[in-house]
Tab-separated table of C-alpha atoms in Angstrom:
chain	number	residue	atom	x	y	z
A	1	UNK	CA	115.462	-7.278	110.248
A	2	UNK	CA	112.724	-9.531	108.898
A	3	UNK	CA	109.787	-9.992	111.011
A	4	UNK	CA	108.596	-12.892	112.642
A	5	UNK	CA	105.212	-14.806	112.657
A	6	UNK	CA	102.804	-16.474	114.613
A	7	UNK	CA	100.703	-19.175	112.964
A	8	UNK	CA	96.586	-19.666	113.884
A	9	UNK	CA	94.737	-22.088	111.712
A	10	UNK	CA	90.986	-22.772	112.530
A	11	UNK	CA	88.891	-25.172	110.943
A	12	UNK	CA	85.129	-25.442	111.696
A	13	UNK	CA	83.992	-28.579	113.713
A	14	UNK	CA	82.221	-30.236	111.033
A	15	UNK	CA	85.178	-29.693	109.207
A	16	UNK	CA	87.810	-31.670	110.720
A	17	UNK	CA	89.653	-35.027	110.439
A	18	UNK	CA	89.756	-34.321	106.245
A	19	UNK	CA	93.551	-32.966	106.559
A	20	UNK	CA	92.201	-29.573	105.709
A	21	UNK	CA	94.597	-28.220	108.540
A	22	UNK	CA	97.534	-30.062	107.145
A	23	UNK	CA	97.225	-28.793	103.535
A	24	UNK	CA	96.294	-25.215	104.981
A	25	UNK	CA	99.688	-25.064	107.603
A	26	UNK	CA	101.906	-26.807	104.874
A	27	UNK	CA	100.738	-23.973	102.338
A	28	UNK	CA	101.235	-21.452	104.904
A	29	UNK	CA	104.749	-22.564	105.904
A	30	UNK	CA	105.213	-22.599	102.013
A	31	UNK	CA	104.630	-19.101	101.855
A	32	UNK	CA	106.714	-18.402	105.322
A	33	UNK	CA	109.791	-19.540	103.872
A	34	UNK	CA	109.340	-17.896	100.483
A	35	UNK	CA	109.587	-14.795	102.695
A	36	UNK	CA	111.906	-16.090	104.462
A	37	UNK	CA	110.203	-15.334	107.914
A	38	UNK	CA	111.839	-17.030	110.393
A	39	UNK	CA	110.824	-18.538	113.073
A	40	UNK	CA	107.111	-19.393	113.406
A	41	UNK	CA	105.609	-20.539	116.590
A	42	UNK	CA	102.354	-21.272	117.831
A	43	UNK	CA	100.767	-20.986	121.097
A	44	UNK	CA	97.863	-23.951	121.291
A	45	UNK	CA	95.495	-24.564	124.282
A	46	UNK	CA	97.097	-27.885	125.648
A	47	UNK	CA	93.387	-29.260	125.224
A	48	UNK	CA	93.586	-29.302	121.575
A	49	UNK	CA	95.652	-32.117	121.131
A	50	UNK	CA	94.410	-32.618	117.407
A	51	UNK	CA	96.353	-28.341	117.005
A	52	UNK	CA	99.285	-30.512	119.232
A	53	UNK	CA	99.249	-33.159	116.353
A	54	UNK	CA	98.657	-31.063	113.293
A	55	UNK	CA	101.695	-29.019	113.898
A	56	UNK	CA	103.548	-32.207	115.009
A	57	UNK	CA	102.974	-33.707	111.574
A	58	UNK	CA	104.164	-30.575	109.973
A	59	UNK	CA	107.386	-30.601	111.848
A	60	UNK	CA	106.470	-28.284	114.858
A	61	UNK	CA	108.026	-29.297	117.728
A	62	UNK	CA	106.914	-28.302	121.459
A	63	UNK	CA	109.472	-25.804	123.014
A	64	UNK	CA	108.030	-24.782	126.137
A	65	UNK	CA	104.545	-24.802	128.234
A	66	UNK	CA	102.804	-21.916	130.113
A	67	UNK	CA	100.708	-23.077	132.957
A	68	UNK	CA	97.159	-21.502	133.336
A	69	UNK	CA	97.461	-18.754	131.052
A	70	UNK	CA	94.601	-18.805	129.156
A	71	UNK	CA	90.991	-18.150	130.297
A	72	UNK	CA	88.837	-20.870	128.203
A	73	UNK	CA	85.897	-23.517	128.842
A	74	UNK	CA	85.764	-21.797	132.384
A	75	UNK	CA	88.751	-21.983	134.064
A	76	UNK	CA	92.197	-21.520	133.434
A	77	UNK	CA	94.273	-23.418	130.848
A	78	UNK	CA	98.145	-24.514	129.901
A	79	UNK	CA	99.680	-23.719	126.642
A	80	UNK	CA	102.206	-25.225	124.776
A	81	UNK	CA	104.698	-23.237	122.475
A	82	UNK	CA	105.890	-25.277	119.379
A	83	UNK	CA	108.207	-24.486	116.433
């Protein structure tokens, strides 16, 4: 039974909008299927919509939503799973 994966990338504030999160998740998913890991999902605060769109471009696509199950900014936030 192969194992399966969960996918973070972080990029520092001053760090984003240069498609250093693209090139990072495309060489990651590179190296998923190599080891043929299947599948990969992501949990992303629905706040970030620039994680929502960086895995979107990539192919992810949203497969489900958790409401308030995340303790950020203060309060409680949604999540979105994508694949």
């Amino acid at each position: 039974m192969l194992p399966t994966i969960e996918v973070l990338i972080y990029v520092c504030p001053e760090m984003t909008g240069q498609e250093l999160g693209v090139g990072l998740l495309e060489n990651l998913l590179d190296a998923e299927r190599k080891a043929r890991l299947h599948p990969v999902p992501a949990i992303i605060t629905t706040e970030f919509q620039s994680s929502l769109r960086l895995h979107a471009k990539t192919g992810f696509q949203e497969v489900g939503r958790l409401k308030q199950v995340v303790y950020k900014f203060d309060r409680w936030c949604d999540t979105a799973i994508v694949q």
